[in-house]
Coordinates of C-alpha atoms in Angstrom, one line a residue:
M1 CA 13.3 -21.6 15.5
A2 CA 12.5 -18.5 17.6
D3 CA 14.8 -16.4 15.5
Y4 CA 13.2 -17.8 12.3
F5 CA 9.7 -16.6 13.5
R6 CA 11.1 -13.3 14.7
D7 CA 12.4 -12.7 11.2
L8 CA 9.0 -13.5 9.8
I9 CA 7.3 -11.1 12.1
A10 CA 9.8 -8.4 11.0
I11 CA 8.5 -8.6 7.4
G12 CA 4.9 -9.2 8.5
P13 CA 3.6 -6.2 6.4
E14 CA 5.3 -7.5 3.3
L15 CA 4.0 -11.0 3.9
I16 CA 0.5 -9.6 4.2
L17 CA 0.9 -7.8 0.9
C18 CA 2.0 -11.0 -0.7
G19 CA -1.1 -12.6 0.7
T20 CA -3.2 -9.7 -0.8
L21 CA -1.5 -10.3 -4.2
L22 CA -2.4 -13.9 -4.0
V23 CA -6.1 -13.2 -3.1
V24 CA -6.4 -10.7 -6.0
L25 CA -5.0 -13.3 -8.4
L26 CA -7.4 -16.0 -7.1
V27 CA -10.4 -13.7 -7.2
D28 CA -9.7 -12.8 -10.8
L29 CA -9.2 -16.4 -11.7
W30 CA -12.4 -17.2 -9.9
R31 CA -14.4 -14.6 -11.8
A32 CA -12.9 -15.8 -15.1
G33 CA -14.3 -19.3 -14.6
R34 CA -17.2 -18.8 -12.2
D35 CA -19.7 -20.4 -14.6
R36 CA -18.0 -23.8 -14.1
A37 CA -19.0 -26.0 -11.3
S38 CA -15.5 -27.2 -10.7
V39 CA -14.4 -23.7 -9.9
W40 CA -16.8 -23.6 -6.9
W41 CA -15.2 -26.7 -5.5
I42 CA -11.7 -25.2 -6.0
A43 CA -12.8 -22.1 -4.2
L44 CA -14.0 -24.1 -1.2
I45 CA -10.8 -26.1 -1.1
V46 CA -8.5 -23.0 -1.4
T47 CA -10.4 -21.3 1.5
F48 CA -10.2 -24.4 3.7
V49 CA -6.5 -24.9 3.0
S50 CA -5.8 -21.3 3.7
C51 CA -7.5 -21.3 7.1
L52 CA -5.9 -24.7 8.0
A53 CA -2.4 -23.3 7.0
M54 CA -2.9 -20.3 9.2
V55 CA -3.9 -22.4 12.2
Q56 CA -0.9 -24.7 11.6
I57 CA 1.4 -21.6 11.6
G58 CA 0.0 -20.6 14.9
S59 CA 0.6 -24.0 16.4
L60 CA 4.2 -23.9 15.2
Y61 CA 4.8 -20.7 17.0
H62 CA 3.6 -22.3 20.3
Q63 CA 5.7 -25.4 19.7
A64 CA 8.8 -23.3 19.2
E65 CA 8.0 -21.4 22.5
A66 CA 9.2 -18.3 20.7
K67 CA 9.4 -15.1 22.6
V68 CA 6.9 -13.5 20.3
D69 CA 3.1 -13.6 20.1
G70 CA 2.3 -17.0 18.7
M71 CA -0.7 -15.7 16.8
A72 CA 1.1 -12.6 15.5
L73 CA 0.3 -12.9 11.8
L74 CA -2.7 -15.2 12.1
P75 CA -5.6 -12.6 12.3
E76 CA -4.5 -10.7 9.1
F77 CA -4.2 -13.8 7.0
L78 CA -7.5 -15.1 8.3
A79 CA -9.0 -11.8 7.3
L80 CA -7.6 -12.2 3.8
A81 CA -9.0 -15.7 3.6
S82 CA -12.3 -14.4 4.8
V83 CA -12.3 -11.7 2.0
Y84 CA -11.8 -14.5 -0.5
T85 CA -14.6 -16.5 1.1
L86 CA -17.0 -13.6 1.0
V87 CA -16.3 -13.0 -2.7
T88 CA -17.1 -16.6 -3.6
V89 CA -20.1 -17.0 -1.3
C90 CA -21.7 -13.6 -2.3
E91 CA -21.0 -14.2 -6.0
S92 CA -24.7 -14.3 -7.1
Y93 CA -25.4 -10.9 -5.5
Y94 CA -22.3 -9.0 -6.8
R95 CA -22.1 -10.5 -10.3
G96 CA -22.0 -7.7 -12.9
R97 CA -21.5 -5.0 -10.3
D98 CA -17.9 -5.7 -9.2
D99 CA -15.7 -3.2 -11.1
W100 CA -14.5 -2.0 -7.7
L101 CA -13.9 -5.5 -6.2
L102 CA -10.2 -6.1 -6.8
G103 CA -9.3 -2.6 -5.9
T104 CA -11.2 -3.0 -2.6
I105 CA -9.4 -6.2 -1.8
V106 CA -6.1 -4.2 -2.2
L107 CA -7.4 -1.5 0.1
I108 CA -8.3 -4.1 2.7
G109 CA -4.9 -5.9 2.4
T110 CA -3.0 -2.6 2.6
A111 CA -5.0 -1.6 5.8
L112 CA -4.1 -5.0 7.3
A113 CA -0.4 -4.5 6.4
G114 CA -0.5 -1.0 7.9
Y115 CA -2.0 -2.5 11.2
R116 CA 0.9 -5.0 11.4
L117 CA 3.4 -2.2 10.7
W118 CA 1.9 -0.1 13.4
D119 CA 2.6 -2.9 15.9
L120 CA 6.2 -3.1 14.7
G121 CA 6.6 0.7 14.9
V122 CA 5.3 0.9 18.5
D123 CA 7.9 -1.7 19.5
V124 CA 10.7 0.2 17.7
F125 CA 9.9 3.8 18.8
S126 CA 9.0 2.8 22.4
G127 CA 12.3 1.0 22.8
L128 CA 10.8 -2.4 23.4
D129 CA 12.6 -3.9 20.4
Q130 CA 16.3 -3.2 20.7
E131 CA 17.2 -5.7 18.0
T132 CA 16.6 -4.2 14.6
A133 CA 18.7 -6.5 12.3
Y134 CA 17.0 -9.4 10.7
W135 CA 17.7 -12.2 8.2
G136 CA 21.4 -12.2 9.1
A137 CA 21.7 -8.4 9.0
L138 CA 20.3 -8.4 5.5
I139 CA 17.5 -6.0 6.4
E140 CA 17.0 -3.3 9.1
G141 CA 13.8 -2.8 11.0
D142 CA 14.9 0.6 12.4
G143 CA 12.9 3.8 12.6
L144 CA 13.8 4.9 9.1
A145 CA 12.6 1.7 7.6
I146 CA 9.3 1.8 9.6
F147 CA 8.6 5.4 8.5
L148 CA 9.3 4.8 4.8
R149 CA 7.4 1.6 4.7
A150 CA 4.4 3.3 6.3
L151 CA 4.7 6.1 3.7
G152 CA 4.8 3.4 1.0
L153 CA 1.6 1.7 2.3
F154 CA -0.1 5.1 2.4
T155 CA 0.8 5.7 -1.2
L156 CA -0.4 2.2 -2.2
F157 CA -3.7 2.7 -0.5
F158 CA -4.5 5.9 -2.4
C159 CA -3.2 4.7 -5.7
A160 CA -5.4 1.6 -5.5
L161 CA -8.3 3.9 -4.6
F162 CA -7.6 6.1 -7.6
A163 CA -7.5 3.0 -9.8
I164 CA -11.1 2.2 -8.8
F165 CA -12.3 5.5 -10.2
Y166 CA -9.9 5.9 -13.1
K167 CA -12.1 6.0 -16.2
P168 CA -9.6 4.5 -18.8
F169 CA -9.3 1.5 -16.6
L170 CA -13.1 1.0 -16.4
K171 CA -13.5 1.3 -20.2
G172 CA -10.2 -0.2 -21.3
I173 CA -8.1 -3.1 -20.2
N174 CA -9.7 -5.6 -17.9
R175 CA -12.9 -3.6 -17.3
N176 CA -13.6 -5.8 -14.2
G177 CA -10.7 -4.6 -12.0
V178 CA -7.4 -4.2 -13.9
M179 CA -5.9 -7.2 -12.1
E180 CA -2.5 -7.0 -13.8
W181 CA -2.0 -3.3 -12.9
L182 CA -2.9 -3.9 -9.3
L183 CA -0.5 -6.8 -9.1
C184 CA 2.3 -4.6 -10.5
L185 CA 1.4 -1.9 -8.0
I186 CA 1.7 -4.3 -5.1
G187 CA 4.9 -5.7 -6.5
A188 CA 6.5 -2.3 -6.9
T189 CA 5.5 -1.4 -3.3
L190 CA 6.9 -4.7 -2.0
G191 CA 10.2 -3.9 -3.8
G192 CA 10.3 -0.4 -2.4
M193 CA 9.6 -1.6 1.2
F194 CA 12.4 -4.1 1.0
L195 CA 14.6 -1.4 -0.6
V196 CA 14.4 1.0 2.3
Q197 CA 15.2 -1.8 4.9
T198 CA 18.3 -3.2 3.4
T199 CA 21.9 -2.4 4.2
N200 CA 23.3 -4.9 1.7
L201 CA 24.4 -3.9 -1.8
L202 CA 23.2 -7.0 -3.5
F203 CA 19.8 -7.1 -1.9
L204 CA 19.5 -3.4 -2.5
F205 CA 19.9 -3.9 -6.2
L206 CA 17.4 -6.8 -6.3
A207 CA 14.8 -4.8 -4.4
L208 CA 15.3 -1.8 -6.6
E209 CA 14.9 -3.9 -9.7
M210 CA 11.8 -5.5 -8.4
M211 CA 10.3 -2.0 -7.8
S212 CA 11.6 -0.8 -11.2
L213 CA 10.3 -3.8 -13.3
C214 CA 6.8 -3.6 -11.8
S215 CA 6.9 0.2 -12.5
Y216 CA 7.9 -0.4 -16.1
L217 CA 4.9 -2.7 -16.6
Q218 CA 2.5 -0.2 -15.0
A219 CA 3.7 2.6 -17.3
G220 CA 2.8 0.7 -20.4
M221 CA -0.4 -0.9 -19.1
L222 CA -2.9 1.1 -21.2
K223 CA -3.2 -1.2 -24.2
G224 CA -3.8 0.5 -27.5
D225 CA -2.6 3.9 -26.1
R226 CA 0.4 5.1 -28.1
R227 CA 1.5 7.4 -25.3
S228 CA 1.4 4.6 -22.7
A229 CA 3.4 2.3 -25.0
E230 CA 6.0 5.1 -25.5
A231 CA 6.2 5.7 -21.8
G232 CA 6.8 2.1 -21.0
L233 CA 9.5 1.7 -23.7
K234 CA 11.3 4.9 -22.6
Y235 CA 11.1 3.9 -19.0
V236 CA 12.6 0.5 -19.7
L237 CA 15.4 1.9 -21.9
Y238 CA 16.5 4.7 -19.5
G239 CA 16.0 2.5 -16.4
S240 CA 18.1 -0.4 -17.8
M241 CA 21.0 2.0 -18.5
A242 CA 20.8 3.5 -15.0
S243 CA 20.7 0.0 -13.5
A244 CA 23.8 -0.9 -15.4
F245 CA 25.7 2.1 -14.1
M246 CA 24.5 1.4 -10.6
L247 CA 25.5 -2.3 -10.7
F248 CA 28.9 -1.3 -12.2
G249 CA 29.4 1.1 -9.2
F250 CA 28.4 -1.6 -6.7
S251 CA 30.8 -4.1 -8.2
L252 CA 33.7 -1.7 -8.0
L253 CA 32.7 -0.8 -4.4
Y254 CA 32.7 -4.5 -3.5
A255 CA 36.0 -5.0 -5.3
F256 CA 37.5 -2.1 -3.3
T257 CA 36.3 -3.2 0.1
G258 CA 35.5 -6.9 -0.2
E259 CA 32.2 -6.3 1.7
L260 CA 28.5 -6.0 0.8
N261 CA 27.0 -4.7 4.0
F262 CA 27.0 -0.9 4.6
P263 CA 28.4 -0.9 8.2
A264 CA 31.4 -3.0 7.1
I265 CA 32.0 -0.9 4.0
R266 CA 31.8 2.3 6.0
E267 CA 34.4 1.1 8.6
I268 CA 36.8 0.1 5.8
L269 CA 36.5 3.4 3.9
I270 CA 36.9 5.5 7.1
G271 CA 39.9 3.5 8.1
L272 CA 41.6 3.8 4.8
S273 CA 40.9 7.6 4.7
A274 CA 42.3 8.1 8.2
D275 CA 45.5 6.1 7.5
G276 CA 46.1 7.9 4.2
A277 CA 46.1 4.5 2.5
I278 CA 44.1 5.6 -0.5
G279 CA 46.5 6.4 -3.3
D280 CA 45.7 8.2 -6.6
A281 CA 44.7 5.1 -8.5
E282 CA 42.6 3.7 -5.7
G283 CA 41.0 7.1 -5.1
L284 CA 40.0 7.3 -8.8
L285 CA 38.6 3.8 -8.6
L286 CA 36.6 4.7 -5.5
W287 CA 35.3 7.9 -7.2
V288 CA 34.1 5.9 -10.2
A289 CA 32.4 3.4 -7.8
I290 CA 30.5 6.1 -5.9
L291 CA 29.6 8.1 -8.9
G292 CA 28.3 5.0 -10.7
S293 CA 26.2 4.1 -7.7
L294 CA 24.8 7.6 -7.4
T295 CA 23.8 7.6 -11.1
G296 CA 21.2 4.9 -10.4
F297 CA 19.8 6.9 -7.4
A298 CA 19.8 10.1 -9.4
Y299 CA 17.8 8.4 -12.1
K300 CA 15.1 7.2 -9.7
I301 CA 14.7 10.6 -8.1
S302 CA 14.7 12.4 -11.4
A303 CA 17.7 14.5 -10.7
V304 CA 19.3 16.5 -13.5
P305 CA 20.9 15.3 -15.8
F306 CA 19.2 11.9 -15.4
H307 CA 15.6 13.4 -15.6
F308 CA 14.9 12.9 -19.3
W309 CA 12.5 10.0 -18.9
T310 CA 10.3 11.9 -16.4
P311 CA 8.0 14.1 -18.5
D312 CA 7.2 11.5 -21.2
V313 CA 6.7 8.7 -18.6
Y314 CA 4.5 10.8 -16.4
E315 CA 2.4 12.0 -19.3
G316 CA 1.9 8.6 -21.0
S317 CA 1.4 6.4 -17.9
P318 CA -2.0 5.8 -16.4
T319 CA -2.5 8.6 -13.9
P320 CA -2.5 6.3 -10.8
T321 CA 0.9 5.0 -12.0
T322 CA 2.1 8.6 -12.3
A323 CA 0.9 9.2 -8.7
F324 CA 2.9 6.2 -7.5
L325 CA 6.0 7.2 -9.3
A326 CA 5.8 10.8 -7.9
A327 CA 5.1 9.8 -4.3
G328 CA 5.9 6.2 -3.5
S329 CA 8.8 5.5 -5.8
K330 CA 10.4 8.8 -5.0
A331 CA 10.1 8.3 -1.2
F332 CA 11.6 4.8 -1.5
S333 CA 14.5 6.1 -3.6
F334 CA 15.3 9.0 -1.3
G335 CA 15.1 6.6 1.7
I336 CA 17.9 4.4 0.3
L337 CA 19.8 7.4 -0.8
I338 CA 19.9 8.6 2.8
R339 CA 21.4 5.2 3.9
F340 CA 24.0 5.4 1.1
V341 CA 25.1 8.9 1.9
V342 CA 25.4 8.0 5.6
L343 CA 27.5 5.1 4.4
L344 CA 30.0 7.6 2.9
G345 CA 30.5 9.0 6.3
D346 CA 32.5 12.1 7.3
V347 CA 35.6 11.3 5.3
G348 CA 37.1 13.6 2.8
Y349 CA 35.6 12.2 -0.4
G350 CA 32.2 12.0 1.3
A351 CA 32.3 15.8 1.8
R352 CA 33.2 16.3 -1.9
I353 CA 30.3 14.1 -2.9
L354 CA 28.0 16.3 -0.8
E355 CA 29.3 19.4 -2.6
L356 CA 28.6 17.8 -5.9
L357 CA 25.1 16.9 -4.8
A358 CA 24.6 20.5 -3.7
W359 CA 25.3 21.7 -7.3
V360 CA 23.0 18.9 -8.7
A361 CA 20.3 20.1 -6.3
A362 CA 20.6 23.7 -7.5
L363 CA 20.6 22.7 -11.2
T364 CA 17.7 20.2 -10.7
M365 CA 15.3 22.6 -8.9
T366 CA 16.1 25.5 -11.4
Y367 CA 15.7 23.4 -14.5
G368 CA 12.4 21.8 -13.2
N369 CA 10.8 25.1 -12.4
L370 CA 11.9 26.9 -15.5
A371 CA 10.7 24.0 -17.7
A372 CA 7.3 23.8 -16.0
L373 CA 6.6 27.4 -16.9
R374 CA 6.0 26.4 -20.6
Q375 CA 3.8 23.3 -20.0
S376 CA 0.2 23.2 -21.1
N377 CA -0.4 19.6 -20.1
L378 CA -1.1 19.0 -16.4
K379 CA 0.8 15.7 -16.1
R380 CA 3.9 17.1 -17.9
L381 CA 3.7 20.2 -15.6
F382 CA 3.6 18.0 -12.5
A383 CA 6.5 16.0 -14.0
Y384 CA 8.7 19.0 -14.1
S385 CA 7.4 20.0 -10.7
S386 CA 8.5 16.6 -9.5
I387 CA 12.0 17.3 -10.9
A388 CA 12.1 20.6 -9.0
H389 CA 11.0 19.1 -5.8
A390 CA 13.7 16.4 -6.1
G391 CA 16.1 19.3 -6.1
Y392 CA 14.5 20.7 -2.9
M393 CA 14.8 17.3 -1.2
L394 CA 18.4 16.9 -2.3
M395 CA 19.0 19.9 0.0
G396 CA 18.2 17.6 2.9
I397 CA 20.6 15.0 1.6
V398 CA 23.3 17.6 1.3
A399 CA 22.6 18.7 4.8
L400 CA 23.0 15.2 6.3
F401 CA 26.5 16.1 7.4
V402 CA 28.2 19.2 9.0
I403 CA 31.7 19.3 7.7
T404 CA 34.5 21.1 9.6
K405 CA 37.5 22.6 7.9
D406 CA 40.9 23.7 9.2
T407 CA 40.9 27.5 9.2
T408 CA 44.6 27.7 8.1
S409 CA 45.0 24.9 5.6
G410 CA 41.4 24.6 4.4
Q411 CA 41.6 20.8 4.8
L412 CA 38.6 18.8 5.9
T413 CA 39.2 17.8 9.5
A414 CA 35.9 16.3 10.8
G415 CA 32.3 15.8 10.1
S416 CA 29.2 14.9 12.1
L417 CA 25.8 13.7 11.1
N418 CA 23.2 16.5 11.1
V419 CA 20.0 15.1 12.6
D420 CA 18.1 18.1 11.4
G421 CA 19.0 17.3 7.8
A422 CA 17.6 13.8 8.1
K423 CA 14.4 15.2 9.8
A424 CA 14.0 17.8 7.1
V425 CA 14.1 15.5 4.1
L426 CA 11.9 12.9 5.8
F427 CA 9.3 15.5 6.7
Y428 CA 9.4 16.8 3.2
L429 CA 8.9 13.3 1.8
L430 CA 5.8 13.0 4.0
A431 CA 4.4 16.4 2.9
Y432 CA 5.2 15.8 -0.7
A433 CA 3.6 12.4 -0.8
I434 CA 0.3 13.8 0.7
M435 CA 0.0 16.9 -1.5
N436 CA 1.2 15.1 -4.7
L437 CA -1.3 12.2 -4.3
G438 CA -4.0 14.8 -3.7
A439 CA -3.0 16.8 -6.9
F440 CA -3.0 13.7 -9.1
G441 CA -6.3 12.6 -7.5
V442 CA -7.9 16.0 -8.5
L443 CA -6.4 15.5 -12.0
I444 CA -8.1 12.1 -12.3
F445 CA -11.4 13.6 -11.1
L446 CA -11.3 16.3 -13.7
A447 CA -9.9 14.2 -16.5
N448 CA -12.7 11.6 -16.0
R449 CA -15.2 14.3 -16.8
T450 CA -13.4 16.4 -19.4
G451 CA -11.5 13.6 -21.2
S452 CA -8.5 15.8 -21.2
E453 CA -5.4 16.6 -19.2
E454 CA -4.8 20.0 -20.7
I455 CA -5.0 23.2 -18.6
A456 CA -7.1 24.9 -21.2
D457 CA -9.8 22.3 -20.7
I458 CA -10.4 22.8 -17.0
H459 CA -11.4 26.5 -17.2
G460 CA -14.2 27.2 -14.7
M461 CA -14.2 23.6 -13.4
G462 CA -13.6 24.8 -9.8
W463 CA -17.0 26.4 -9.8
K464 CA -18.6 23.2 -11.0
A465 CA -17.0 21.1 -8.3
P466 CA -16.1 23.6 -5.5
M467 CA -14.9 20.9 -3.0
V468 CA -12.5 19.3 -5.4
G469 CA -11.4 22.7 -6.7
G470 CA -10.8 23.9 -3.2
T471 CA -8.7 20.9 -2.3
M472 CA -6.6 21.5 -5.4
I473 CA -5.9 25.1 -4.2
V474 CA -4.7 23.6 -0.9
F475 CA -2.4 21.2 -2.7
L476 CA -1.0 23.9 -5.0
L477 CA -0.3 26.2 -2.0
S478 CA 1.5 23.4 -0.3
L479 CA 3.5 22.5 -3.4
T480 CA 4.6 26.2 -3.5
G481 CA 5.4 26.3 0.2
V482 CA 2.8 28.8 1.4
P483 CA 1.6 28.6 5.1
P484 CA -0.2 27.1 6.8
T485 CA 0.4 23.9 4.8
A486 CA 2.8 21.0 5.2
G487 CA 4.8 22.2 2.2
F488 CA 5.7 25.4 4.0
F489 CA 7.2 23.7 7.0
G490 CA 8.9 21.1 4.8
K491 CA 10.8 23.8 3.0
Y492 CA 11.4 25.7 6.3
Y493 CA 13.1 22.6 7.8
L494 CA 15.1 22.1 4.6
F495 CA 16.3 25.7 4.6
V496 CA 17.3 25.6 8.3
A497 CA 19.2 22.3 7.8
A498 CA 21.0 23.6 4.7
I499 CA 22.2 26.7 6.5
Q500 CA 23.4 24.6 9.5
S501 CA 25.5 22.6 7.1
G502 CA 27.0 25.7 5.5
Y503 CA 25.0 25.8 2.3
G504 CA 23.4 29.2 2.6
W505 CA 23.9 29.9 -1.2
L506 CA 21.7 26.8 -1.9
V507 CA 18.9 28.2 0.3
V508 CA 19.0 31.5 -1.8
V509 CA 18.7 29.4 -5.0
A510 CA 15.8 27.4 -3.5
G511 CA 14.0 30.6 -2.4
L512 CA 14.2 32.1 -5.9
N513 CA 12.9 28.9 -7.3
T514 CA 10.0 28.9 -4.9
V515 CA 8.9 32.3 -6.3
I516 CA 9.2 30.9 -9.9
S517 CA 7.0 27.9 -9.0
L518 CA 4.3 30.2 -7.8
V519 CA 3.8 31.3 -11.4
Y520 CA 2.9 28.0 -13.0
Y521 CA 1.0 26.7 -9.9
F522 CA -1.1 29.9 -10.1
R523 CA -1.9 29.1 -13.8
I524 CA -3.8 26.0 -12.6
A525 CA -5.7 27.9 -9.9
K526 CA -6.5 30.6 -12.4
A527 CA -7.9 28.1 -14.8
L528 CA -10.1 26.5 -12.1
F529 CA -11.5 29.6 -10.5
L530 CA -10.6 32.9 -12.3
R531 CA -12.6 31.9 -15.3
G532 CA -16.4 32.0 -15.3
E533 CA -18.4 28.9 -14.7
E534 CA -19.9 29.2 -18.2
E535 CA -16.5 28.2 -19.6
A536 CA -16.8 24.7 -18.2
F537 CA -18.6 22.7 -20.8
V538 CA -19.2 19.6 -18.7
E539 CA -21.4 18.8 -15.8
I540 CA -20.0 17.4 -12.5
Q541 CA -22.0 14.5 -11.3
G542 CA -21.3 11.9 -8.7
G543 CA -17.9 11.2 -7.3
K544 CA -18.8 11.8 -3.6
V545 CA -16.5 9.0 -2.3
F546 CA -13.6 10.3 -4.4
S547 CA -14.2 13.9 -3.3
L548 CA -14.2 12.9 0.3
A549 CA -10.8 11.1 -0.2
L550 CA -9.4 14.2 -1.7
L551 CA -10.8 16.3 1.1
F552 CA -9.1 14.0 3.6
L553 CA -5.7 14.5 1.9
A554 CA -6.3 18.3 1.9
L555 CA -7.0 18.2 5.6
L556 CA -3.9 16.2 6.2
T557 CA -1.9 18.8 4.3
I558 CA -3.2 21.5 6.5
Y559 CA -2.9 19.4 9.7
F560 CA 0.8 18.8 9.2
G561 CA 1.2 22.5 8.4
I562 CA -0.4 23.6 11.7
F563 CA 0.5 20.7 14.0
A564 CA 3.9 19.6 12.7
G565 CA 5.3 19.0 16.1
G566 CA 4.3 15.3 16.5
A567 CA 5.7 14.3 13.2
T568 CA 9.0 16.2 13.6
E569 CA 9.6 14.7 17.1
L570 CA 9.2 11.2 15.6
L571 CA 11.4 12.1 12.7
Q572 CA 14.0 13.6 15.0
E573 CA 14.2 10.3 16.7
V574 CA 14.6 8.6 13.3
G575 CA 17.5 10.9 12.5
T576 CA 19.1 10.4 15.9
S577 CA 19.1 6.6 15.3
L578 CA 21.1 7.1 12.1
Q579 CA 24.0 8.4 14.2
S580 CA 24.8 4.9 15.4
R581 CA 25.0 3.6 11.9

């Protein structure tokens, strides 16, 4: 019984998000039938049962005499029940003025999940919790999982905040809150949070599909919008094909090893490689398995040549969805890619896979930057920018191992995990999430007032809203990699790790691409500030709360550019923990 409750505590943040999802659904159902007397009684019953269930859970903890805090999850669930109670009790006051209500519930639930994750993180990083395998070793609660789950909750919070202010949502579907979109957003985040914890091939695929299916629905959520329908359809078609390739690769990997868990697969592959037991036929089968698996990952991170879906989906999706795909989905996908590459280990075929990924990284960043030069639509421009940044982050994946070769024969002799490579890609994921969320937030702010996402329609807008325009400059500088922003140190760490792993040529390619990116990012800054205020044909009114949120993201971008030490020390510890995997 104690182990059962320990497993529940391990996924406490996910359980709280499930509770948030339920509260959002109940509140929306409540508002749909609030004019009926029976609904009032149902609301009271649901509230009473929720509180009673939470008290009962707390008593079960004590009865089991578990070595965990008996009331560990009780406060958060009681808080969610209280939110539902407040909504029903205060109905008469808030009726007709609750467009923000469901989004606010998601913000509260996300904050509660973050609080629970903080407690788990303190135990892991302080060394109090030495046991990180839960649910029969199905998931890992290690430092990597804690960090990426926190990044996912951070993305969820700001995407929900963006949805509250996103004009097409307020005037289009479900004017009173966009309940379905919020449920899909929570579902996608849940799938991603389980994805980065798992070390099991089957559960990996299920978590990835949960995140993907909810993302497909988000992309096509704007009813009556042709671009949104096209985005949803293309996302489904390309995603289904990528999932098929991935599942085929997983099935071959299972057939080859007879195992589903990463550690067991790794031991078998290293043993076969060391004994020379992999023949030509078996080696070809293993290559097909690995390449098929990597195809699915390459699709999710928008790596060339599996990037075709990105521009159309980014442009046609609701902008809060685009922000989630660029920040949250990409962070989750790179997180599980780290685990998969560590699975390959330091054996010969693993080194060849890294060499292949190095060429993919060079091609991805070059194509993304060159294609972005010709874009006039801001969302398409950021889509190609996202492709380019996927190439940068692949540098960190390539640098995960330092491979040693025999000087006379040229054969691969040994390899060791490069902690700096893991630290570099994780820090860049953090920096990229912050600056990308900020950039899309500015885009929402401007599009709400201009009704357009074209660069030509934001001329002079920086003078009309100097705070928002100034934050955009910070985000653009960080995306380029200019100090003193987080993007600068992110690229610096990537370059250092790549050189340590022997990929100096890739650093040269990345440096040249950074110069190219400065051109199209400067186009946005030029449109905002290097045109006269008289060219802005709209007036900027309101939006103070939204502007403060963007200012907060800009300050975070500068903070991690000036005081990167704390984050890098934490991520260094995360990378070190991967050495034992």
